[in-house]
């Protein structure tokens, strides 16, 4: 591959997951992206220092603000997503919380769905209250009027996930982005379960994408990381965001109008929230994440193929009373899944077993190939009981709204031989 491949956005997804954003000529022609294991960079001279701190010149001063390893990761994910800029953060929750803080000040409101990752629900509906930010949860996530009913002058975003958790439900994302834009409101999506390989949020009008990179992007359960990617099309100066108006006025002469037009959200995220709250991703983790992403498309194809076969097997199993997987024709979300996820609706499956909580517990005790762990998106297959783990901190009512019952199990289907996975589930359920 020539050294020019790093900037060729017309190349295919799999080619870009290996090359985009990295020019070896700028790094002693090291073929692997180097880990810049330093806390700080020499400033050179006084004038350069001032330019760096004003963000008038590209470059690195202190690793918390930016560093060359993370920069490659940010450029690579920007390319894969088809966006204009990205920021790497310490975790998925750092990506989500900093994103929402970038959008909201005290008195503002976030509209969200009930079927979110439990940590996001707790953040939006709980912790943010202490800072005067109100989370409003839609009554029926399948009814667009439920979203409209919650919009006020203080709404600062609609927050959704590309696949619900753990009900694995699919939203009509085109309808949600159209509604939000009618009111000048951005849509933020957590695309963790799909990755940019299976779902293209920006092609459906989404404005900001958040990832727990801990999951499929890294792919091997070896790190915690988060990413935020910007579409570059939203008008942050539309009157709803005084903090962006102020940021624009303060920085336009230094950073430039064209840069701010493309990536004002990410610039402010870096300069205010990454800098002041400090949840940066270490270069070492950025390196591991880049390694994982080199095989993303191949892993996702195998994840999806295994999940489809396992969902069919579970649907026919007498010990299973309900299977939630939008790839099944019987799923109420099948038509939406075909529209939004032409390569397949991911590899997360949730089931309800006959025999209540005791039966669910038995399955957890009996699995041998599946690992009983709270993570998802590992190359290895994982199983968990959401009510006692991922959704533990929610009220019983909140859990039911998210589709979490005592007999619910969530599977993150890995890339093992599918026959082994099916045999393992069969012996555990029977
Ligand atoms: N979003 C989703 C969909 C998740 O499943 C998780 C964690 O399980 C997160 C966000 C939070 O990510 P992290 O654990 O990397 O902070």
Coordinates of C-alpha atoms and ligand atoms in Angstrom, one line a residue:
X1 CA 0.0 0.0 0.0
X2 CA 1.4 3.4 -0.9
X3 CA 1.9 6.0 1.7
X4 CA -0.9 8.0 0.1
X5 CA -3.7 5.6 1.2
X6 CA -4.0 7.3 4.6
X7 CA -6.0 10.2 3.0
X8 CA -8.0 8.4 0.4
X9 CA -11.6 8.5 1.6
X10 CA -12.9 6.8 -1.5
X11 CA -11.3 3.5 -0.5
X12 CA -13.5 0.8 0.9
X13 CA -14.3 0.4 4.6
X14 CA -11.9 -2.5 5.1
X15 CA -9.0 -0.8 3.4
X16 CA -9.6 2.3 5.5
X17 CA -9.8 0.5 8.8
X18 CA -6.2 -0.6 8.1
X19 CA -4.8 2.6 6.7
X20 CA -6.9 5.8 7.1
X21 CA -5.5 8.7 9.1
X22 CA -1.9 7.4 9.3
X23 CA 1.0 8.6 7.2
X24 CA 4.1 6.6 8.1
X25 CA 6.3 9.3 6.5
X26 CA 5.5 11.5 9.4
X27 CA 6.6 8.8 11.9
X28 CA 10.0 7.6 10.8
X29 CA 8.2 5.3 8.4
X30 CA 7.1 3.0 11.2
X31 CA 4.5 0.7 9.8
X32 CA 2.7 0.3 13.1
X33 CA 1.3 3.4 14.6
X34 CA 3.8 4.4 17.3
X35 CA 2.7 4.8 20.9
X36 CA 3.9 8.2 22.0
X37 CA 4.6 7.2 25.6
X38 CA 5.2 10.7 26.9
X39 CA 3.2 13.1 29.0
X40 CA 4.4 16.2 27.3
X41 CA 5.9 17.7 24.1
X42 CA 8.5 20.4 23.8
X43 CA 7.0 23.7 22.9
X44 CA 9.9 25.0 20.8
X45 CA 9.7 28.7 21.1
X46 CA 7.4 31.2 22.8
X47 CA 5.4 32.1 19.6
X48 CA 4.7 28.4 18.9
X49 CA 3.6 27.9 22.5
X50 CA 1.1 30.7 22.1
X51 CA -0.2 29.5 18.8
X52 CA -0.6 25.9 20.2
X53 CA -2.5 27.1 23.2
X54 CA -4.7 29.3 21.0
X55 CA -5.4 26.3 18.7
X56 CA -4.2 28.5 15.9
X57 CA -1.6 25.9 15.0
X58 CA -1.9 22.1 14.8
X59 CA 0.5 20.3 17.1
X60 CA 0.8 18.8 20.5
X61 CA 1.8 20.3 23.9
X62 CA 0.4 18.1 26.6
X63 CA -0.9 14.6 26.2
X64 CA -4.3 15.2 27.9
X65 CA -5.2 17.7 25.2
X66 CA -3.9 15.7 22.2
X67 CA -1.1 13.4 21.1
X68 CA 0.0 11.8 17.8
X69 CA -1.3 8.3 18.6
X70 CA -4.8 9.4 19.5
X71 CA -4.7 11.7 16.5
X72 CA -4.4 8.7 14.1
X73 CA -7.2 7.0 15.9
X74 CA -9.4 10.1 15.7
X75 CA -8.7 10.5 12.0
X76 CA -9.3 6.8 11.3
X77 CA -12.7 6.7 13.0
X78 CA -13.7 10.0 11.3
X79 CA -13.0 8.3 8.0
X80 CA -14.8 5.1 8.8
X81 CA -17.8 7.1 10.1
X82 CA -17.8 9.6 7.2
X83 CA -17.7 12.5 9.6
X84 CA -15.6 15.7 9.9
X85 CA -13.8 15.2 13.3
X86 CA -13.6 12.9 16.2
X87 CA -12.3 12.8 19.8
X88 CA -11.0 9.9 21.8
X89 CA -11.9 9.7 25.5
X90 CA -11.2 7.5 28.4
X91 CA -14.4 5.4 28.3
X92 CA -17.8 5.2 26.6
X93 CA -19.3 7.0 29.6
X94 CA -16.8 9.8 29.3
X95 CA -17.7 10.1 25.6
X96 CA -21.4 10.3 26.4
X97 CA -21.2 12.5 29.5
X98 CA -18.8 15.0 27.9
X99 CA -21.0 15.1 24.7
X100 CA -24.1 15.9 26.7
X101 CA -22.3 18.5 28.8
X102 CA -21.1 20.1 25.6
X103 CA -24.7 20.5 24.6
X104 CA -26.4 21.5 27.9
X105 CA -26.1 24.1 30.6
X106 CA -28.1 24.3 33.8
X107 CA -31.8 24.6 32.9
X108 CA -31.5 22.6 29.6
X109 CA -33.3 19.4 28.7
X110 CA -32.4 16.1 27.0
X111 CA -35.0 13.9 25.4
X112 CA -34.1 10.2 25.6
X113 CA -35.6 6.8 25.1
X114 CA -36.1 4.3 27.9
X115 CA -34.2 1.5 26.1
X116 CA -30.7 2.8 26.7
X117 CA -27.7 1.2 28.3
X118 CA -28.4 1.4 32.1
X119 CA -25.5 3.7 32.8
X120 CA -26.7 6.3 30.2
X121 CA -30.2 6.2 31.7
X122 CA -28.8 6.8 35.2
X123 CA -26.7 9.7 33.9
X124 CA -29.4 11.4 32.0
X125 CA -32.2 10.7 34.5
X126 CA -30.2 10.9 37.7
X127 CA -26.8 12.5 38.0
X128 CA -27.5 15.4 35.6
X129 CA -30.4 16.5 37.8
X130 CA -27.8 17.8 40.4
X131 CA -26.5 20.1 37.7
X132 CA -29.9 21.4 36.6
X133 CA -30.1 19.3 33.4
X134 CA -33.3 17.5 33.0
X135 CA -33.7 14.1 31.3
X136 CA -37.1 13.6 29.8
X137 CA -37.9 10.0 28.7
X138 CA -40.4 9.4 25.8
X139 CA -43.6 7.5 26.6
X140 CA -43.4 5.3 23.5
X141 CA -40.2 5.2 21.6
X142 CA -42.0 3.8 18.5
X143 CA -44.3 6.8 18.3
X144 CA -42.8 10.0 16.9
X145 CA -45.4 12.1 18.6
X146 CA -44.1 11.0 21.9
X147 CA -40.8 12.7 21.1
X148 CA -42.6 15.8 19.8
X149 CA -44.6 16.1 23.0
X150 CA -41.4 16.6 25.0
X151 CA -39.8 19.3 22.9
X152 CA -39.5 22.7 24.6
X153 CA -37.3 25.8 24.1
X154 CA -34.8 24.2 26.5
X155 CA -34.4 20.9 24.6
X156 CA -30.7 20.5 23.6
X157 CA -30.7 17.1 22.0
X158 CA -32.5 13.8 21.4
X159 CA -30.4 10.9 22.6
X160 CA -30.9 7.4 21.3
X161 CA -29.1 4.1 20.6
X162 CA -28.9 2.4 17.3
X163 CA -30.0 -0.9 18.9
X164 CA -31.8 -0.8 22.2
X165 CA -30.5 -2.4 25.3
X166 CA -31.3 -5.1 26.2
X167 CA -34.5 -5.4 24.2
X168 CA -32.5 -5.0 20.9
X169 CA -35.3 -2.8 19.6
X170 CA -34.8 -0.6 16.5
X171 CA -36.0 3.0 16.3
X172 CA -37.2 4.8 13.2
X173 CA -34.1 7.0 13.1
X174 CA -35.0 8.9 9.9
X175 CA -38.3 10.1 11.6
X176 CA -36.4 11.1 14.7
X177 CA -33.8 13.1 12.9
X178 CA -36.4 14.8 10.7
X179 CA -38.4 15.8 13.8
X180 CA -35.4 17.1 15.7
X181 CA -34.1 19.2 12.8
X182 CA -37.6 20.7 12.3
X183 CA -36.9 22.3 15.7
X184 CA -33.2 23.0 15.3
X185 CA -32.2 20.2 17.7
X186 CA -29.3 17.8 17.2
X187 CA -29.6 14.0 17.5
X188 CA -27.0 12.1 19.4
X189 CA -26.7 8.3 18.9
X190 CA -24.8 5.7 20.8
X191 CA -23.8 3.4 17.9
X192 CA -21.8 1.0 20.1
X193 CA -23.8 -2.2 19.2
X194 CA -23.6 -1.6 15.5
X195 CA -20.3 0.1 14.8
X196 CA -19.8 2.2 11.6
X197 CA -19.6 -1.0 9.7
X198 CA -23.2 -2.1 10.3
X199 CA -24.9 1.3 10.7
X200 CA -24.2 4.6 9.1
X201 CA -25.8 7.2 11.4
X202 CA -24.7 10.3 9.4
X203 CA -26.5 8.9 6.3
X204 CA -29.7 9.1 8.4
X205 CA -29.2 12.7 9.6
X206 CA -27.7 11.9 13.0
X207 CA -25.4 14.8 14.2
X208 CA -23.2 13.3 16.8
X209 CA -22.2 9.6 17.3
X210 CA -20.8 8.2 20.6
X211 CA -19.1 4.9 21.1
X212 CA -18.1 2.8 23.9
X213 CA -15.0 1.7 22.0
X214 CA -14.5 -0.9 24.8
X215 CA -16.9 -3.1 22.8
X216 CA -16.8 -4.1 19.2
X217 CA -14.4 -1.4 18.0
X218 CA -11.6 -2.7 20.3
X219 CA -13.2 -6.1 20.0
X220 CA -11.2 -8.2 22.4
X221 CA -12.2 -7.1 25.9
X222 CA -8.8 -5.6 26.7
X223 CA -9.4 -1.9 27.2
X224 CA -11.9 0.8 28.2
X225 CA -12.3 3.6 25.7
X226 CA -14.8 6.0 24.1
X227 CA -15.1 8.0 20.9
X228 CA -17.2 10.9 19.7
X229 CA -17.6 11.7 16.0
X230 CA -19.2 14.8 14.5
X231 CA -21.2 14.9 11.2
X232 CA -20.2 18.5 10.5
X233 CA -23.6 19.6 9.1
X234 CA -25.4 20.9 12.2
X235 CA -25.7 24.6 12.6
X236 CA -24.6 25.3 16.2
X237 CA -25.3 29.0 15.7
X238 CA -29.0 28.5 15.2
X239 CA -29.9 30.3 18.4
X240 CA -30.4 27.3 20.7
X241 CA -26.8 27.1 21.9
X242 CA -25.5 30.4 23.4
X243 CA -22.4 28.5 24.6
X244 CA -21.4 27.8 21.0
X245 CA -22.1 31.4 19.9
X246 CA -19.7 32.5 22.6
X247 CA -17.1 29.9 21.6
X248 CA -17.4 30.9 18.0
X249 CA -16.8 34.6 18.8
X250 CA -13.8 33.9 21.0
X251 CA -12.1 31.5 18.5
X252 CA -13.1 32.3 14.9
X253 CA -10.2 34.6 14.2
X254 CA -7.6 32.1 15.6
X255 CA -9.1 28.7 14.5
X256 CA -10.7 29.9 11.3
X257 CA -14.3 30.0 10.0
X258 CA -13.9 27.0 7.7
X259 CA -12.6 24.7 10.5
X260 CA -15.3 25.8 12.9
X261 CA -18.0 25.3 10.3
X262 CA -16.9 21.7 10.0
X263 CA -16.0 20.7 13.5
X264 CA -17.1 23.3 16.1
X265 CA -18.7 20.6 18.3
X266 CA -15.4 18.6 18.5
X267 CA -13.2 21.6 19.0
X268 CA -15.3 22.8 22.0
X269 CA -15.5 19.2 23.3
X270 CA -11.7 19.1 23.3
X271 CA -10.9 22.6 24.4
X272 CA -13.5 22.7 27.2
X273 CA -14.5 19.2 28.4
X274 CA -11.5 17.1 27.6
X275 CA -9.2 19.8 28.9
X276 CA -11.1 20.7 32.0
X277 CA -12.6 17.3 33.1
X278 CA -9.6 15.4 31.8
X279 CA -11.0 12.1 30.7
X280 CA -8.4 11.5 28.0
X281 CA -7.6 8.1 26.4
X282 CA -4.0 7.0 27.0
X283 CA -1.9 6.6 23.8
X284 CA -1.4 3.0 24.8
X285 CA -5.1 2.3 24.7
X286 CA -5.4 4.2 21.4
X287 CA -2.8 1.9 20.0
X288 CA -4.6 -1.3 21.2
X289 CA -7.9 0.2 19.8
X290 CA -6.3 0.8 16.4
X291 CA -5.1 -2.9 16.4
X292 CA -8.6 -4.1 17.2
X293 CA -10.2 -1.9 14.5
X294 CA -8.0 -3.3 11.8
X295 CA -10.3 -6.4 11.7
X296 CA -13.6 -4.7 12.6
X297 CA -15.5 -5.5 9.3
X298 CA -14.4 -9.1 9.3
X299 CA -15.3 -9.6 12.9
X300 CA -18.7 -7.9 12.5
X301 CA -19.6 -10.1 9.5
X302 CA -18.9 -13.2 11.6
X303 CA -20.6 -11.8 14.7
X304 CA -23.8 -11.2 12.6
X305 CA -23.7 -14.6 10.9
X306 CA -23.3 -16.4 14.3
X307 CA -26.0 -14.3 15.9
X308 CA -28.5 -15.0 13.1
X309 CA -28.1 -18.7 13.4
X310 CA -28.2 -18.7 17.2
X311 CA -31.4 -16.5 17.2
X312 CA -33.1 -19.1 14.9
X313 CA -32.0 -21.9 17.2
X314 CA -33.2 -20.1 20.3
X315 CA -36.6 -19.3 18.7
X316 CA -37.2 -23.0 18.2
X317 CA -36.1 -24.0 21.7
X318 CA -38.8 -25.1 24.1
X319 CA -37.0 -23.6 27.2
X320 CA -37.1 -20.1 25.6
X321 CA -40.3 -18.1 25.7
X322 CA -39.1 -15.0 23.8
X323 CA -36.2 -14.1 21.6
X324 CA -35.4 -10.4 20.8
X325 CA -33.3 -10.2 17.7
X326 CA -34.3 -7.9 14.8
X327 CA -32.8 -10.3 12.3
X328 CA -35.7 -12.7 12.9
X329 CA -38.7 -12.4 10.6
X330 CA -40.9 -12.7 13.7
X331 CA -39.4 -9.6 15.3
X332 CA -41.6 -6.5 15.3
X333 CA -38.4 -4.6 14.3
X334 CA -37.5 -6.7 11.3
X335 CA -38.6 -4.3 8.7
X336 CA -36.8 -1.4 10.4
X337 CA -33.7 -3.5 10.8
X338 CA -33.7 -4.4 7.1
X339 CA -33.9 -0.7 6.3
X340 CA -31.2 0.5 8.6
X341 CA -28.9 -2.4 8.9
X342 CA -28.5 -4.0 5.5
X343 CA -25.4 -6.0 6.6
X344 CA -27.3 -7.3 9.6
X345 CA -28.6 -6.0 13.0
X346 CA -25.6 -6.8 15.1
X347 CA -24.9 -9.7 17.4
X348 CA -26.8 -8.8 20.6
X349 CA -29.7 -11.1 21.5
X350 CA -31.9 -11.0 24.5
X351 CA -34.1 -13.9 25.6
X352 CA -36.7 -14.6 28.2
X353 CA -36.6 -18.2 29.5
X354 CA -39.5 -20.4 30.7
X355 CA -39.2 -21.0 34.4
X356 CA -38.5 -17.5 35.6
X357 CA -35.5 -16.2 37.4
X358 CA -34.4 -19.6 38.7
X359 CA -34.1 -21.0 35.2
X360 CA -32.2 -17.9 34.1
X361 CA -29.8 -18.4 37.0
X362 CA -29.4 -22.1 36.1
X363 CA -28.4 -21.2 32.5
X364 CA -25.7 -18.8 33.9
X365 CA -24.3 -21.5 36.1
X366 CA -24.3 -24.1 33.3
X367 CA -22.8 -22.3 30.3
X368 CA -19.2 -23.4 29.4
X369 CA -18.3 -21.7 26.2
X370 CA -20.2 -18.5 26.9
X371 CA -18.6 -16.4 29.6
X372 CA -20.8 -14.9 32.3
X373 CA -19.6 -11.3 32.1
X374 CA -21.1 -7.8 31.9
X375 CA -19.2 -6.7 28.8
X376 CA -20.5 -6.9 25.2
X377 CA -18.8 -6.8 21.8
X378 CA -16.0 -9.1 22.7
X379 CA -14.7 -11.6 20.1
X380 CA -15.7 -14.2 22.7
X381 CA -19.3 -15.0 23.5
X382 CA -20.7 -13.5 26.7
X383 CA -23.9 -13.9 28.7
X384 CA -25.4 -11.7 31.4
X385 CA -28.5 -11.3 33.6
X386 CA -29.2 -7.6 33.1
X387 CA -31.6 -7.2 36.1
X388 CA -28.8 -8.0 38.5
X389 CA -26.0 -6.3 36.7
X390 CA -26.1 -3.8 33.8
X391 CA -29.6 -2.5 34.9
X392 CA -29.2 -3.1 38.6
X393 CA -29.2 0.6 39.6
X394 CA -32.6 1.2 37.9
X395 CA -36.0 1.0 39.6
X396 CA -38.1 -2.1 38.9
X397 CA -40.4 0.1 36.8
X398 CA -37.5 1.6 34.9
X399 CA -36.2 -1.9 34.2
X400 CA -39.5 -3.1 32.8
X401 CA -39.7 0.0 30.6
X402 CA -36.3 -1.1 29.2
X403 CA -37.6 -4.7 28.8
X404 CA -35.6 -6.2 31.6
X405 CA -37.3 -8.9 33.6
X406 CA -36.1 -11.5 36.2
X407 CA -36.1 -14.1 33.4
X408 CA -34.2 -12.0 30.8
X409 CA -30.7 -13.0 29.7
X410 CA -28.6 -11.0 27.3
X411 CA -26.2 -12.7 24.9
X412 CA -23.3 -11.0 23.1
X413 CA -22.6 -13.5 20.4
X414 CA -18.9 -13.9 19.6
X415 CA -17.0 -15.3 16.6
X416 CA -16.4 -18.8 17.8
X417 CA -17.5 -21.8 15.7
X418 CA -21.3 -21.4 15.8
X419 CA -21.9 -25.2 16.3
X420 CA -20.0 -24.9 19.7
X421 CA -22.1 -21.9 20.7
X422 CA -25.4 -23.6 19.9
X423 CA -24.4 -26.8 21.6
X424 CA -23.4 -24.8 24.7
X425 CA -26.7 -23.0 24.9
X426 CA -28.6 -26.2 24.3
X427 CA -27.0 -28.0 27.2
X428 CA -27.4 -25.0 29.5
X429 CA -31.1 -24.5 28.6
X430 CA -32.1 -28.2 28.6
Ligands
LIG1 N1 -23.0 2.4 25.7 C1 -23.3 1.2 25.7 C2 -24.3 0.7 24.6 C3 -22.8 0.2 26.5 O1 -23.1 -1.0 26.5 C4 -21.8 0.7 27.5 C5 -21.2 -0.2 28.5 O2 -21.6 -1.3 28.6 C6 -21.5 2.1 27.5 C7 -22.1 2.9 26.6 C8 -20.5 2.6 28.5 O3 -19.2 2.3 28.0 P1 -17.9 2.2 28.9 O4 -18.0 1.0 29.7 O5 -16.8 2.1 27.8 O6 -17.8 3.5 29.7

